[in-house]
XYZ file of C-alpha atoms in Angstrom:
463
model
C 105.825 68.707 68.356
C 102.575 70.045 66.929
C 103.881 69.689 63.360
C 105.104 66.181 64.035
C 101.741 65.245 65.454
C 100.063 66.362 62.258
C 102.635 64.567 60.079
C 102.088 61.387 62.053
C 98.339 61.698 61.645
C 98.711 62.172 57.872
C 101.053 59.173 57.678
C 98.609 56.931 59.534
C 95.776 58.124 57.310
C 97.825 57.445 54.193
C 98.728 53.919 55.307
C 95.100 53.246 56.158
C 94.047 54.191 52.638
C 96.787 51.999 51.096
C 95.912 48.938 53.183
C 92.212 49.362 52.541
C 92.921 49.553 48.802
C 95.103 46.428 49.010
C 92.333 44.674 50.882
C 89.960 45.458 48.036
C 92.415 43.996 45.528
C 93.626 40.959 47.479
C 91.179 38.255 48.607
C 91.083 37.659 52.334
C 92.484 41.080 53.254
C 89.308 43.102 52.810
C 87.735 41.764 56.004
C 90.872 42.665 57.981
C 90.994 46.183 56.570
C 87.303 46.775 57.112
C 87.155 45.459 60.680
C 85.246 48.020 62.744
C 87.393 50.008 65.191
C 84.618 51.563 67.268
C 83.235 55.079 67.362
C 85.634 58.036 67.493
C 84.029 59.208 70.730
C 84.999 55.921 72.411
C 88.681 56.171 71.534
C 91.427 56.916 74.006
C 92.517 60.562 73.976
C 95.360 61.944 76.066
C 95.436 65.608 77.069
C 98.137 67.606 78.839
C 97.311 70.748 80.818
C 99.886 73.354 81.851
C 99.333 76.281 84.189
C 100.448 79.887 83.764
C 103.047 80.382 81.037
C 104.711 83.738 81.644
C 107.389 83.165 79.040
C 109.727 85.781 77.576
C 112.825 83.774 76.576
C 113.448 81.310 73.754
C 114.010 77.725 74.841
C 114.259 75.579 71.692
C 118.066 75.576 72.054
C 117.946 74.212 75.615
C 118.849 70.539 75.982
C 118.837 69.887 79.740
C 117.445 66.379 80.370
C 115.061 67.778 83.006
C 113.665 70.246 80.471
C 113.446 67.740 77.635
C 111.511 65.364 79.891
C 108.811 68.032 80.144
C 108.923 68.681 76.395
C 108.582 64.972 75.651
C 105.542 64.817 77.924
C 103.954 67.746 76.084
C 104.677 66.289 72.659
C 103.603 62.819 73.736
C 99.882 63.533 74.099
C 97.100 63.993 71.585
C 96.326 67.574 72.675
C 98.430 69.924 74.821
C 96.938 73.074 76.370
C 98.615 75.922 78.269
C 97.371 79.101 79.917
C 99.191 81.900 78.101
C 99.477 84.617 80.742
C 101.496 86.676 78.315
C 100.972 89.138 75.492
C 102.786 88.309 72.259
C 103.434 91.610 70.509
C 105.898 94.156 69.123
C 104.814 97.064 71.356
C 102.468 98.534 68.747
C 99.769 98.963 71.378
C 99.652 101.461 74.214
C 100.339 100.477 77.809
C 97.287 101.097 79.961
C 97.317 103.302 83.058
C 96.999 100.152 85.177
C 98.055 96.589 84.486
C 97.628 93.165 86.000
C 100.916 93.712 87.853
C 103.740 93.416 85.360
C 103.068 94.805 81.888
C 103.408 91.581 79.906
C 105.326 91.505 76.646
C 107.113 88.863 74.594
C 108.136 88.986 70.952
C 106.203 86.935 68.328
C 108.954 84.309 68.182
C 107.896 83.178 71.665
C 104.624 81.828 70.267
C 106.698 79.678 67.920
C 108.695 78.426 70.897
C 105.503 77.199 72.561
C 104.535 75.383 69.369
C 108.038 73.878 69.195
C 107.483 72.465 72.681
C 104.300 70.779 71.465
C 101.441 73.009 72.599
C 98.356 72.937 70.381
C 95.981 75.292 72.218
C 96.138 78.087 74.759
C 93.785 80.104 76.917
C 94.468 83.848 77.053
C 91.781 85.254 79.357
C 93.607 86.665 82.380
C 94.410 89.854 84.259
C 97.154 90.789 81.762
C 95.154 90.420 78.542
C 94.554 94.172 78.277
C 97.959 95.445 79.490
C 98.520 96.972 76.038
C 94.913 97.708 75.189
C 92.923 96.498 72.217
C 95.946 96.534 69.932
C 97.858 94.263 72.297
C 94.931 91.834 72.314
C 94.712 91.715 68.534
C 98.493 91.430 68.113
C 98.590 88.488 70.494
C 95.765 86.659 68.748
C 97.383 87.237 65.354
C 100.878 86.170 66.411
C 99.717 83.063 68.254
C 97.531 82.035 65.323
C 100.354 82.581 62.825
C 102.598 80.360 64.934
C 100.101 77.516 64.541
C 98.466 77.463 67.958
C 94.760 77.895 68.693
C 93.866 80.662 71.143
C 90.715 81.040 73.242
C 89.564 83.637 75.765
C 90.540 86.818 73.904
C 89.484 88.320 70.610
C 88.084 91.152 68.538
C 84.786 91.187 70.464
C 82.968 89.257 73.162
C 81.480 86.775 70.726
C 84.968 85.811 69.544
C 86.609 85.846 72.980
C 83.892 83.656 74.485
C 83.635 81.195 71.607
C 85.171 77.715 71.949
C 88.141 76.802 69.791
C 88.615 73.272 68.482
C 91.694 71.141 67.888
C 91.437 67.984 65.797
C 93.696 65.569 67.651
C 93.344 62.800 65.095
C 91.468 60.769 67.698
C 88.718 63.265 68.271
C 88.022 66.963 68.439
C 89.020 68.795 71.636
C 87.160 71.998 72.520
C 88.519 74.751 74.776
C 86.716 77.638 76.491
C 88.816 80.202 78.375
C 87.535 82.827 80.831
C 88.754 84.821 83.829
C 87.343 86.244 87.035
C 90.478 88.345 87.668
C 90.870 91.369 85.404
C 90.708 95.141 85.123
C 87.129 96.186 84.374
C 87.972 97.956 81.115
C 89.797 94.895 79.783
C 86.749 92.779 79.071
C 85.562 92.426 75.509
C 82.215 93.888 74.528
C 79.550 92.406 72.302
C 79.262 93.466 68.677
C 75.908 94.825 67.553
C 74.556 94.773 63.998
C 75.357 98.487 63.687
C 78.739 98.711 65.492
C 81.623 96.400 66.288
C 82.430 95.420 69.841
C 85.626 96.080 71.772
C 88.556 93.649 71.685
C 89.383 92.145 75.044
C 89.019 89.121 77.280
C 86.173 86.746 78.068
C 84.958 87.791 81.542
C 83.453 85.886 84.413
C 82.821 89.008 86.452
C 83.062 88.506 90.198
C 82.133 91.117 92.784
C 82.775 91.012 96.515
C 80.242 91.924 99.162
C 80.701 92.529 102.872
C 77.803 91.693 105.191
C 77.919 93.134 108.707
C 76.581 90.655 111.257
C 75.406 91.229 114.792
C 73.956 88.881 117.399
C 70.363 89.258 118.560
C 71.603 90.093 122.064
C 73.826 92.912 120.801
C 71.033 94.282 118.617
C 68.677 94.299 121.597
C 71.197 96.204 123.726
C 71.814 98.784 120.997
C 68.095 99.227 120.388
C 67.501 99.761 124.109
C 70.359 102.277 124.235
C 68.909 104.145 121.233
C 65.489 104.361 122.896
C 67.007 105.699 126.118
C 68.954 108.340 124.219
C 66.025 109.114 121.912
C 68.132 108.304 118.828
C 66.518 108.254 115.366
C 67.249 105.873 112.498
C 67.453 102.713 114.581
C 65.227 99.815 113.585
C 64.953 96.041 113.948
C 62.831 94.260 111.338
C 63.045 90.510 111.200
C 66.732 89.652 110.906
C 67.672 93.130 109.662
C 69.017 95.747 112.060
C 69.916 99.333 111.209
C 72.015 101.472 113.542
C 73.600 104.880 112.831
C 73.311 104.436 109.073
C 74.812 100.946 108.967
C 72.826 97.836 108.048
C 73.377 94.584 109.929
C 72.110 91.029 109.588
C 71.300 89.099 112.750
C 73.788 86.248 112.963
C 75.702 83.986 115.310
C 78.450 86.496 116.072
C 79.357 90.156 115.815
C 81.609 90.926 112.860
C 81.653 90.976 109.079
C 81.355 88.256 106.460
C 82.914 88.753 103.038
C 81.355 86.870 100.131
C 81.604 86.872 96.353
C 79.068 86.523 93.596
C 79.356 86.070 89.859
C 77.600 88.102 87.205
C 74.800 85.867 85.949
C 75.009 87.091 82.348
C 78.666 86.072 82.270
C 77.861 82.760 83.937
C 75.125 81.916 81.455
C 77.189 83.117 78.491
C 80.140 80.914 79.391
C 77.926 77.924 80.137
C 76.317 78.381 76.725
C 79.761 78.250 75.089
C 80.562 75.053 76.971
C 77.246 73.520 75.910
C 77.942 74.474 72.301
C 81.395 72.900 72.479
C 79.897 69.728 73.954
C 77.812 69.356 70.798
C 80.785 69.788 68.474
C 83.708 68.090 70.221
C 84.508 64.708 71.746
C 86.160 66.417 74.736
C 85.546 69.854 76.269
C 87.976 71.648 78.585
C 87.349 74.827 80.586
C 90.349 77.004 81.423
C 89.572 79.489 84.227
C 91.976 82.161 85.506
C 90.944 82.979 89.069
C 93.194 84.581 91.670
C 90.538 84.416 94.384
C 88.496 81.257 94.769
C 85.641 80.219 96.982
C 82.065 78.974 96.972
C 81.003 81.021 93.937
C 83.883 79.747 91.796
C 83.335 76.163 92.936
C 79.641 76.360 92.079
C 80.486 77.705 88.620
C 82.948 74.854 88.043
C 80.227 72.371 88.976
C 77.801 74.038 86.581
C 80.441 73.988 83.849
C 80.672 70.212 84.163
C 76.885 69.957 84.209
C 76.887 71.994 80.970
C 79.262 69.582 79.239
C 82.864 70.213 80.342
C 84.882 67.016 80.740
C 87.539 68.720 82.862
C 88.007 72.131 84.453
C 91.399 73.517 85.279
C 92.190 76.747 87.064
C 95.261 78.927 87.375
C 96.127 82.338 88.735
C 97.015 81.808 92.435
C 100.685 81.224 91.447
C 100.695 78.117 93.622
C 99.288 74.604 93.398
C 95.840 73.872 94.829
C 93.697 70.798 95.412
C 91.768 68.593 92.994
C 88.067 67.765 93.180
C 86.228 65.015 91.308
C 82.674 66.132 90.555
C 80.366 63.605 88.894
C 83.438 61.729 87.704
C 85.018 64.847 86.147
C 88.168 66.545 87.493
C 88.350 70.129 88.716
C 91.967 71.162 89.250
C 91.868 74.342 91.302
C 95.403 75.374 90.331
C 98.280 73.651 88.586
C 100.569 76.493 89.622
C 102.925 78.146 87.161
C 104.644 76.416 84.263
C 107.017 79.204 83.181
C 107.565 82.277 85.352
C 109.807 84.798 83.581
C 107.952 87.949 84.594
C 111.227 89.546 85.719
C 112.723 89.281 82.233
C 110.441 91.651 80.308
C 112.200 93.551 77.509
C 110.451 96.916 78.019
C 108.220 98.447 80.688
C 106.109 101.642 80.538
C 106.655 104.762 82.619
C 103.967 103.840 85.184
C 105.973 100.826 86.293
C 109.103 102.912 86.868
C 107.159 105.694 88.588
C 105.805 103.211 91.118
C 109.333 102.671 92.410
C 110.602 106.228 92.011
C 112.869 105.457 89.061
C 113.748 107.859 86.253
C 114.269 107.509 82.507
C 117.800 106.186 82.937
C 116.532 103.049 84.707
C 116.236 99.704 82.904
C 113.635 96.936 83.339
C 115.946 94.916 85.572
C 116.339 97.949 87.861
C 112.567 98.229 88.224
C 112.193 94.509 88.856
C 114.882 94.561 91.534
C 113.268 97.604 93.131
C 109.907 95.832 93.236
C 111.311 92.704 94.872
C 113.903 94.516 97.031
C 116.528 92.421 95.261
C 114.572 89.211 95.679
C 113.645 89.607 99.338
C 109.917 90.330 98.969
C 107.007 89.506 96.677
C 107.039 86.442 94.426
C 110.844 85.974 94.488
C 110.668 85.486 98.264
C 107.822 82.947 98.070
C 108.338 79.305 97.135
C 104.847 78.720 95.704
C 105.186 80.619 92.397
C 108.236 78.583 91.425
C 106.594 75.167 91.787
C 103.876 73.641 89.627
C 102.685 70.530 87.849
C 101.736 69.398 84.390
C 98.537 67.345 84.415
C 98.355 64.454 81.962
C 94.831 63.087 81.541
C 93.828 59.912 79.725
C 90.238 59.719 78.544
C 88.267 56.820 77.124
C 85.486 58.583 75.331
C 84.352 61.257 77.785
C 85.441 59.299 80.851
C 88.719 60.202 82.520
C 90.607 57.025 83.360
C 93.916 58.381 84.582
C 95.365 61.664 85.860
C 99.114 61.989 86.298
C 100.831 65.013 87.834
C 104.357 65.850 86.667
C 106.178 68.166 89.125
C 107.868 71.289 87.724
C 110.724 73.276 89.279
C 111.198 76.916 88.185
C 114.211 77.668 90.329
C 113.127 79.263 93.578
C 116.079 81.163 95.043
C 118.082 81.276 91.827
C 119.376 84.594 90.369
C 116.819 86.871 88.738
C 117.967 86.198 85.161
C 117.893 82.424 85.687
C 114.778 81.667 87.697
C 111.480 81.041 85.975
C 112.702 78.414 83.479
C 110.895 75.053 83.885
C 112.678 71.816 84.693
C 111.303 68.465 85.786
C 111.638 68.574 89.578
C 114.040 66.226 91.331
C 112.617 63.473 93.521
C 112.827 65.446 96.767
C 111.060 68.518 95.412
C 108.679 66.417 93.323
C 107.490 64.573 96.408
C 107.002 67.885 98.193
C 104.955 69.414 95.328
C 102.739 66.344 94.981
C 102.383 66.306 98.759
C 101.061 69.876 98.694
C 98.372 68.878 96.179
C 97.678 65.703 98.137
C 97.034 67.671 101.320
C 94.800 70.252 99.639
C 92.765 67.595 97.800
C 91.626 65.884 100.992
C 88.970 68.527 101.588
C 87.281 67.235 98.411
C 87.643 63.588 99.395
C 90.214 62.990 96.655
C 93.327 60.869 97.135
C 96.579 61.723 95.356
C 99.423 59.225 95.470
C 103.115 59.912 94.953
C 104.878 57.208 92.931
C 108.462 57.064 94.194
C 110.199 55.397 91.260
C 108.496 57.531 88.621
C 108.487 60.864 90.500
C 104.879 61.537 89.503
C 101.601 62.012 91.286
C 98.539 59.956 90.450
C 94.970 60.909 91.276
C 92.966 57.974 92.592
C 89.823 57.771 90.452
C 87.088 55.737 92.095
């Protein structure tokens, strides 16, 4: 537990002081007490990363061995980090006209439950950060902080939301930057000026999509000839650009359309600056990125994040596991999947959610959830991916990752609505399947992932 970690650290520090003092008093012991132990930055630090935590129910009373195995793994590392895809509040804020899907809400006690499990830090930049507006953002930050967990990615203004947070693990300082490329436009925090405060919100990595119409040179030639024969205006071919009937085309290998994405460069540079700042102040730096859609632009940003000083990058948002890349010796985990998935057990939902499914004021949240999923036959309840994930346990020596273990998590695909979503350590059959999914998707990056039969874990082969 987080508190136990701190108590242990204090105990070790106290014993160190006592033994050093004894060494000063007793001949022959001073050299033993003063023996150099190496620089802090060269010490071994273990970090655990968990994917999306959409948690609404208390769990500190649960004692299932499969659950406690996960808890022991979380408590057993020097720093544990989770993506909090949840708002922790008492409904003081106002539900926005649109949300990230479900309007997220969990009472403040849930933050304490995460701390009980052993989490030290969380990222909170995601598509639900602004479900309850600025007040919901500020409530969440306050409640998480009061519970004793550090929170990154959301705050009173852009400077705060984008700033790294630091956890002193006792073996070195761990820095965390949290951002998202998936969000409602009005949910991003704004920068404070000297004369006016900014807007509370999330730390954005704004991504826009572009569609490029392509046409072959042969097709362009035919259309141009047709236009000349029919005396049509507004048709031109200049270099590799072709314009026909008000539509612009690029000469390419085939006729069709190519969809691409690009990132806002101010957001890119701002987040890279935060990572660089964290690299100066912490022994380890982690980037937590919430990205539903991924591709070349996101991969390039992850590479640049490592170049800027991140020691590991982990993504979440697809609600399914993805592959792992090793870039310059540093891991990029493109999705660990979900860790807790209790989005169907929200206490209250605003009128917009009910209106979507034609329900009146007499309906309850469970009625709306069942209407959305057609009683579990469509959407996330009908897909296996959202109910499977992994915890990633990383062992660093200094800034070098020496070991990555993947612990498979089962959230109860196919179970009743009020039961599914709770995390348990997966059994051997499902564990092998989950690790196999990551194994298959990691091959495109030239990364090998092994499944260890007796331990029911995955291990990334680090070359």
